[in-house]
């Protein structure tokens, strides 16, 4: 099952793209709720390159690494990646009001599709807010 979330960011494509792929930005926006944060991020943005973000509960009770390999990159348009046995894509589409960022990903088995959609949408909303605050 594929899940898709999107957000419209009222900013130039260069600013939106940069905030999505820059580790110093990723640690600022990559969390689904206030009690989580990303403590580190690494990006090698090229086909075959890897990425990793360390996500942790702020109370220290749990943490995990979200990591994978980029499979396709078209600057200012598309990022595709594999993580575990799942795939995802991030599309950047210029619209009159800004840039529509759409993330599609393969659902996992542990959490309900609705919970997954809510979590990924929350992260994408944090991303949009981060870009606008820069």
Backbone as JSON Lines, residues from 0, in Angstrom:
{"i":0,"aa":"X","n":[0.84,-1.18,0.0],"ca":[0.0,0.0,0.0],"c":[0.88,1.24,0.0]}
{"i":1,"aa":"X","n":[0.56,2.19,-0.86],"ca":[1.29,3.45,-0.95],"c":[0.5,4.53,-0.23]}
{"i":2,"aa":"X","n":[1.18,5.35,0.57],"ca":[0.56,6.47,1.29],"c":[1.18,7.74,0.75]}
{"i":3,"aa":"X","n":[0.38,8.79,0.64],"ca":[0.89,10.05,0.12],"c":[0.44,11.21,1.01]}
{"i":4,"aa":"X","n":[1.38,12.13,1.24],"ca":[1.1,13.36,1.99],"c":[1.71,14.52,1.21]}
{"i":5,"aa":"X","n":[1.16,15.72,1.4],"ca":[1.75,16.87,0.7],"c":[1.5,18.15,1.47]}
{"i":6,"aa":"X","n":[2.28,19.16,1.1],"ca":[2.16,20.48,1.71],"c":[2.58,21.51,0.66]}
{"i":7,"aa":"X","n":[1.97,22.67,0.73],"ca":[2.34,23.77,-0.15],"c":[3.21,24.74,0.65]}
{"i":8,"aa":"X","n":[4.4,25.02,0.15],"ca":[5.34,25.9,0.84],"c":[5.48,27.18,0.01]}
{"i":9,"aa":"X","n":[5.1,28.31,0.6],"ca":[5.17,29.59,-0.11],"c":[6.58,30.17,-0.04]}
{"i":10,"aa":"X","n":[7.46,29.58,-0.84],"ca":[8.87,29.98,-0.87],"c":[9.45,29.57,-2.22]}
{"i":11,"aa":"X","n":[10.57,30.16,-2.6],"ca":[11.23,29.79,-3.86],"c":[11.71,28.33,-3.82]}
{"i":12,"aa":"X","n":[11.71,27.69,-4.97],"ca":[12.1,26.28,-5.06],"c":[13.5,26.05,-4.51]}
{"i":13,"aa":"X","n":[14.43,26.96,-4.74],"ca":[15.8,26.78,-4.24],"c":[15.84,26.7,-2.72]}
{"i":14,"aa":"X","n":[15.04,27.51,-2.07],"ca":[14.99,27.52,-0.6],"c":[14.32,26.24,-0.08]}
{"i":15,"aa":"X","n":[13.25,25.83,-0.74],"ca":[12.53,24.61,-0.33],"c":[13.44,23.39,-0.5]}
{"i":16,"aa":"X","n":[14.07,23.27,-1.66],"ca":[14.96,22.15,-1.94],"c":[16.11,22.09,-0.93]}
{"i":17,"aa":"X","n":[16.74,23.22,-0.71],"ca":[17.88,23.28,0.2],"c":[17.49,22.83,1.61]}
{"i":18,"aa":"X","n":[16.35,23.31,2.1],"ca":[15.92,22.95,3.45],"c":[15.6,21.46,3.57]}
{"i":19,"aa":"X","n":[15.2,20.85,2.47],"ca":[14.86,19.42,2.5],"c":[16.1,18.53,2.51]}
{"i":20,"aa":"X","n":[17.2,19.0,1.94],"ca":[18.38,18.13,1.76],"c":[19.58,18.49,2.62]}
{"i":21,"aa":"X","n":[19.5,19.56,3.39],"ca":[20.65,20.02,4.18],"c":[20.55,19.5,5.61]}
{"i":22,"aa":"X","n":[21.56,18.73,6.06],"ca":[21.49,18.14,7.4],"c":[21.19,19.15,8.52]}
{"i":23,"aa":"X","n":[21.79,20.35,8.45],"ca":[21.55,21.35,9.5],"c":[20.09,21.8,9.53]}
{"i":24,"aa":"X","n":[19.42,21.75,8.4],"ca":[17.99,22.06,8.37],"c":[17.17,20.85,8.82]}
{"i":25,"aa":"X","n":[17.52,19.67,8.35],"ca":[16.76,18.46,8.66],"c":[16.6,18.28,10.16]}
{"i":26,"aa":"X","n":[17.65,18.53,10.94],"ca":[17.54,18.36,12.4],"c":[16.58,19.37,13.02]}
{"i":27,"aa":"X","n":[16.27,20.43,12.3],"ca":[15.34,21.44,12.81],"c":[13.88,21.07,12.57]}
{"i":28,"aa":"X","n":[13.57,20.33,11.51],"ca":[12.17,20.07,11.17],"c":[11.73,18.62,11.21]}
{"i":29,"aa":"X","n":[12.64,17.67,11.29],"ca":[12.3,16.26,11.13],"c":[11.81,15.61,12.43]}
{"i":30,"aa":"X","n":[10.56,15.91,12.79],"ca":[9.93,15.29,13.96],"c":[8.42,15.3,13.75]}
{"i":31,"aa":"X","n":[7.76,14.24,14.21],"ca":[6.31,14.13,14.04],"c":[5.53,14.74,15.19]}
{"i":32,"aa":"X","n":[6.21,15.0,16.32],"ca":[5.53,15.61,17.47],"c":[6.54,16.36,18.33]}
{"i":33,"aa":"X","n":[6.04,17.14,19.25],"ca":[6.9,17.97,20.11],"c":[7.8,17.15,21.02]}
{"i":34,"aa":"X","n":[7.43,15.88,21.31],"ca":[8.26,15.08,22.22],"c":[9.33,14.27,21.5]}
{"i":35,"aa":"X","n":[9.51,14.52,20.2],"ca":[10.56,13.88,19.43],"c":[11.45,14.93,18.79]}
{"i":36,"aa":"X","n":[12.68,14.52,18.48],"ca":[13.58,15.4,17.74],"c":[14.59,14.55,16.97]}
{"i":37,"aa":"X","n":[15.22,15.19,15.99],"ca":[16.28,14.54,15.22],"c":[17.6,15.11,15.73]}
{"i":38,"aa":"X","n":[18.46,14.22,16.21],"ca":[19.71,14.66,16.84],"c":[20.87,14.75,15.87]}
{"i":39,"aa":"X","n":[20.79,14.03,14.73],"ca":[21.85,14.12,13.73],"c":[21.29,13.71,12.38]}
{"i":40,"aa":"X","n":[21.95,14.17,11.33],"ca":[21.52,13.85,9.98],"c":[22.73,13.85,9.06]}
{"i":41,"aa":"X","n":[22.75,12.9,8.13],"ca":[23.8,12.82,7.12],"c":[23.13,12.62,5.76]}
{"i":42,"aa":"X","n":[23.63,13.33,4.75],"ca":[23.05,13.27,3.41],"c":[24.16,13.19,2.37]}
{"i":43,"aa":"X","n":[24.08,12.18,1.51],"ca":[24.95,12.06,0.33],"c":[24.0,11.96,-0.86]}
{"i":44,"aa":"X","n":[23.5,13.11,-1.31],"ca":[22.41,13.18,-2.28],"c":[22.88,12.91,-3.71]}
{"i":45,"aa":"X","n":[22.85,11.63,-4.06],"ca":[23.17,11.17,-5.41],"c":[22.67,9.74,-5.5]}
{"i":46,"aa":"X","n":[22.34,9.27,-6.7],"ca":[21.95,7.86,-6.81],"c":[23.05,6.96,-6.25]}
{"i":47,"aa":"X","n":[22.67,6.08,-5.35],"ca":[23.63,5.21,-4.68],"c":[24.16,5.8,-3.38]}
{"i":48,"aa":"X","n":[23.94,7.09,-3.16],"ca":[24.36,7.74,-1.92],"c":[23.41,7.39,-0.78]}
{"i":49,"aa":"X","n":[23.88,7.54,0.42],"ca":[23.06,7.17,1.58],"c":[22.63,8.39,2.38]}
{"i":50,"aa":"X","n":[21.62,8.17,3.22],"ca":[21.18,9.19,4.16],"c":[20.9,8.5,5.49]}
{"i":51,"aa":"X","n":[20.96,9.28,6.55],"ca":[20.64,8.78,7.89],"c":[20.23,9.94,8.77]}
{"i":52,"aa":"X","n":[19.17,9.73,9.53],"ca":[18.75,10.69,10.55],"c":[18.48,9.93,11.83]}
{"i":53,"aa":"X","n":[19.05,10.41,12.92],"ca":[18.82,9.8,14.24],"c":[17.63,10.49,14.89]}
{"i":54,"aa":"X","n":[16.56,9.75,15.11],"ca":[15.36,10.3,15.71],"c":[15.23,9.73,17.12]}
{"i":55,"aa":"X","n":[14.95,10.63,18.09],"ca":[14.87,10.2,19.48],"c":[13.73,10.89,20.22]}
{"i":56,"aa":"X","n":[13.17,10.17,21.17],"ca":[12.21,10.79,22.08],"c":[13.01,11.75,22.96]}
{"i":57,"aa":"X","n":[12.46,12.93,23.2],"ca":[13.19,13.93,24.0],"c":[13.44,13.46,25.43]}
{"i":58,"aa":"X","n":[12.61,12.55,25.94],"ca":[12.83,12.05,27.3],"c":[13.85,10.92,27.34]}
{"i":59,"aa":"X","n":[14.43,10.57,26.19],"ca":[15.47,9.55,26.14],"c":[14.96,8.12,26.18]}
{"i":60,"aa":"X","n":[13.65,7.92,26.14],"ca":[13.09,6.58,26.29],"c":[13.23,5.7,25.05]}
{"i":61,"aa":"X","n":[13.42,6.31,23.88],"ca":[13.48,5.52,22.66],"c":[14.15,6.33,21.56]}
{"i":62,"aa":"X","n":[14.78,5.63,20.63],"ca":[15.38,6.29,19.48],"c":[15.63,5.29,18.38]}
{"i":63,"aa":"X","n":[15.77,5.77,17.17],"ca":[16.05,4.89,16.04],"c":[16.7,5.7,14.92]}
{"i":64,"aa":"X","n":[17.36,4.97,14.04],"ca":[17.97,5.58,12.86],"c":[17.06,5.35,11.67]}
{"i":65,"aa":"X","n":[16.72,6.44,10.98],"ca":[15.97,6.36,9.73],"c":[17.01,6.53,8.64]}
{"i":66,"aa":"X","n":[17.25,5.44,7.88],"ca":[18.33,5.49,6.92],"c":[17.97,4.71,5.66]}
{"i":67,"aa":"X","n":[18.67,5.07,4.59],"ca":[18.42,4.4,3.34],"c":[19.38,4.86,2.27]}
{"i":68,"aa":"X","n":[19.01,4.56,1.01],"ca":[19.86,4.85,-0.14],"c":[19.04,5.57,-1.2]}
{"i":69,"aa":"X","n":[19.61,6.64,-1.71],"ca":[18.96,7.37,-2.8],"c":[19.03,6.54,-4.08]}
{"i":70,"aa":"X","n":[17.92,6.45,-4.79],"ca":[17.88,5.68,-6.03],"c":[17.75,6.57,-7.27]}
{"i":71,"aa":"X","n":[17.2,7.76,-7.1],"ca":[17.04,8.69,-8.23],"c":[16.95,10.11,-7.68]}
{"i":72,"aa":"X","n":[17.66,11.04,-8.31],"ca":[17.64,12.44,-7.9],"c":[17.58,13.33,-9.15]}
{"i":73,"aa":"X","n":[16.58,14.19,-9.22],"ca":[16.48,15.21,-10.25],"c":[16.37,16.54,-9.51]}
{"i":74,"aa":"X","n":[17.43,17.35,-9.57],"ca":[17.49,18.58,-8.79],"c":[16.24,19.42,-8.97]}
{"i":75,"aa":"X","n":[15.7,19.89,-7.85],"ca":[14.51,20.75,-7.77],"c":[13.22,20.05,-8.21]}
{"i":76,"aa":"X","n":[13.26,18.73,-8.46],"ca":[12.07,18.03,-8.93],"c":[11.73,16.76,-8.15]}
{"i":77,"aa":"X","n":[12.73,15.9,-7.95],"ca":[12.42,14.56,-7.45],"c":[13.57,13.96,-6.66]}
{"i":78,"aa":"X","n":[13.22,13.29,-5.56],"ca":[14.15,12.47,-4.8],"c":[13.43,11.14,-4.57]}
{"i":79,"aa":"X","n":[14.05,10.04,-4.99],"ca":[13.52,8.72,-4.7],"c":[14.56,7.98,-3.87]}
{"i":80,"aa":"X","n":[14.06,7.18,-2.92],"ca":[14.98,6.44,-2.06],"c":[14.36,5.14,-1.58]}
{"i":81,"aa":"X","n":[15.24,4.24,-1.18],"ca":[14.84,2.97,-0.59],"c":[15.28,2.99,0.87]}
{"i":82,"aa":"X","n":[14.41,2.49,1.74],"ca":[14.75,2.35,3.16],"c":[14.21,1.01,3.62]}
{"i":83,"aa":"X","n":[15.14,0.14,4.01],"ca":[14.75,-1.24,4.29],"c":[14.21,-1.86,3.01]}
{"i":84,"aa":"X","n":[13.07,-2.53,3.11],"ca":[12.46,-3.12,1.92],"c":[11.35,-2.24,1.35]}
{"i":85,"aa":"X","n":[11.37,-0.96,1.71],"ca":[10.33,-0.02,1.28],"c":[10.95,1.09,0.42]}
{"i":86,"aa":"X","n":[10.09,1.78,-0.32],"ca":[10.52,2.87,-1.19],"c":[9.7,4.12,-0.91]}
{"i":87,"aa":"X","n":[10.29,5.26,-1.25],"ca":[9.61,6.53,-1.09],"c":[10.04,7.48,-2.2]}
{"i":88,"aa":"X","n":[9.19,8.48,-2.45],"ca":[9.54,9.53,-3.4],"c":[9.12,10.87,-2.82]}
{"i":89,"aa":"X","n":[9.9,11.89,-3.15],"ca":[9.59,13.26,-2.75],"c":[9.58,14.08,-4.04]}
{"i":90,"aa":"X","n":[8.41,14.65,-4.34],"ca":[8.26,15.43,-5.56],"c":[8.11,16.9,-5.19]}
{"i":91,"aa":"X","n":[8.76,17.75,-5.97],"ca":[8.72,19.19,-5.79],"c":[8.07,19.78,-7.05]}
{"i":92,"aa":"X","n":[6.92,20.41,-6.89],"ca":[6.2,20.94,-8.05],"c":[5.9,22.42,-7.85]}
{"i":93,"aa":"X","n":[6.41,23.24,-8.75],"ca":[6.18,24.68,-8.68],"c":[4.72,24.98,-9.02]}
{"i":94,"aa":"X","n":[4.05,25.72,-8.13],"ca":[2.68,26.18,-8.34],"c":[2.68,27.7,-8.2]}
{"i":95,"aa":"X","n":[1.63,28.37,-8.63],"ca":[1.6,29.84,-8.52],"c":[1.83,30.36,-7.09]}
{"i":96,"aa":"X","n":[1.34,29.63,-6.08],"ca":[1.46,30.08,-4.68],"c":[2.73,29.59,-3.99]}
{"i":97,"aa":"X","n":[3.53,28.76,-4.66],"ca":[4.73,28.24,-4.03],"c":[5.09,26.88,-4.57]}
{"i":98,"aa":"X","n":[5.71,26.06,-3.74],"ca":[6.17,24.73,-4.14],"c":[5.35,23.68,-3.39]}
{"i":99,"aa":"X","n":[4.73,22.79,-4.15],"ca":[4.02,21.66,-3.56],"c":[5.03,20.53,-3.37]}
{"i":100,"aa":"X","n":[5.2,20.1,-2.12],"ca":[6.08,18.98,-1.81],"c":[5.18,17.79,-1.49]}
{"i":101,"aa":"X","n":[5.34,16.72,-2.25],"ca":[4.52,15.53,-2.07],"c":[5.43,14.35,-1.78]}
{"i":102,"aa":"X","n":[5.14,13.67,-0.68],"ca":[5.91,12.5,-0.28],"c":[4.99,11.28,-0.4]}
{"i":103,"aa":"X","n":[5.44,10.29,-1.17],"ca":[4.74,9.02,-1.28],"c":[5.64,7.93,-0.75]}
{"i":104,"aa":"X","n":[5.07,7.02,0.01],"ca":[5.9,5.96,0.6],"c":[5.11,4.67,0.77]}
{"i":105,"aa":"X","n":[5.83,3.55,0.76],"ca":[5.23,2.25,1.02],"c":[4.89,2.15,2.5]}
{"i":106,"aa":"X","n":[3.66,1.75,2.78],"ca":[3.22,1.58,4.18],"c":[3.97,0.41,4.81]}
{"i":107,"aa":"X","n":[4.1,0.49,6.13],"ca":[4.69,-0.62,6.87],"c":[3.58,-1.37,7.6]}
{"i":108,"aa":"X","n":[3.93,-2.48,8.21],"ca":[2.94,-3.36,8.83],"c":[2.62,-3.02,10.28]}
{"i":109,"aa":"X","n":[3.55,-2.4,11.0],"ca":[3.4,-2.19,12.44],"c":[2.29,-1.22,12.82]}
{"i":110,"aa":"X","n":[2.22,-0.1,12.13],"ca":[1.26,0.95,12.48],"c":[0.18,1.06,11.41]}
{"i":111,"aa":"X","n":[-0.98,1.53,11.81],"ca":[-2.09,1.65,10.86],"c":[-1.74,2.66,9.77]}
{"i":112,"aa":"X","n":[-2.3,2.48,8.58],"ca":[-2.05,3.47,7.52],"c":[-2.4,4.89,7.94]}
{"i":113,"aa":"X","n":[-3.48,5.06,8.69],"ca":[-3.88,6.4,9.13],"c":[-2.85,7.0,10.08]}
{"i":114,"aa":"X","n":[-2.32,6.2,11.01],"ca":[-1.27,6.7,11.92],"c":[-0.01,7.08,11.14]}
{"i":115,"aa":"X","n":[0.35,6.25,10.15],"ca":[1.53,6.55,9.34],"c":[1.32,7.85,8.57]}
{"i":116,"aa":"X","n":[0.14,8.01,7.99],"ca":[-0.15,9.22,7.22],"c":[-0.09,10.45,8.11]}
{"i":117,"aa":"X","n":[-0.66,10.35,9.3],"ca":[-0.64,11.48,10.25],"c":[0.78,11.84,10.65]}
{"i":118,"aa":"X","n":[1.61,10.83,10.93],"ca":[3.0,11.08,11.34],"c":[3.82,11.73,10.25]}
{"i":119,"aa":"X","n":[3.73,11.2,9.04],"ca":[4.5,11.77,7.93],"c":[3.98,13.15,7.56]}
{"i":120,"aa":"X","n":[2.64,13.36,7.67],"ca":[2.09,14.69,7.38],"c":[2.58,15.69,8.41]}
{"i":121,"aa":"X","n":[2.65,15.28,9.68],"ca":[3.14,16.18,10.74],"c":[4.58,16.6,10.45]}
{"i":122,"aa":"X","n":[5.42,15.66,10.02],"ca":[6.8,15.98,9.68],"c":[6.84,16.96,8.51]}
{"i":123,"aa":"X","n":[6.03,16.72,7.51],"ca":[6.02,17.6,6.34],"c":[5.5,19.0,6.7]}
{"i":124,"aa":"X","n":[4.53,19.06,7.61],"ca":[4.05,20.37,8.09],"c":[5.16,21.1,8.84]}
{"i":125,"aa":"X","n":[5.92,20.38,9.66],"ca":[7.07,20.98,10.36],"c":[8.09,21.49,9.35]}
{"i":126,"aa":"X","n":[8.29,20.73,8.29],"ca":[9.21,21.17,7.23],"c":[8.76,22.51,6.65]}
{"i":127,"aa":"X","n":[7.49,22.61,6.28],"ca":[6.97,23.85,5.69],"c":[7.13,25.01,6.66]}
{"i":128,"aa":"X","n":[6.82,24.8,7.91],"ca":[6.97,25.87,8.92],"c":[8.43,26.28,9.06]}
{"i":129,"aa":"X","n":[9.34,25.31,9.01],"ca":[10.76,25.61,9.11],"c":[11.22,26.48,7.94]}
{"i":130,"aa":"X","n":[10.81,26.11,6.72],"ca":[11.2,26.89,5.54],"c":[10.7,28.32,5.68]}
{"i":131,"aa":"X","n":[9.47,28.49,6.1],"ca":[8.9,29.83,6.21],"c":[9.54,30.65,7.32]}
{"i":132,"aa":"X","n":[10.12,29.98,8.32],"ca":[10.76,30.72,9.44],"c":[12.18,31.12,9.13]}
{"i":133,"aa":"X","n":[12.77,30.61,8.04],"ca":[14.17,30.89,7.7],"c":[14.32,32.28,7.11]}
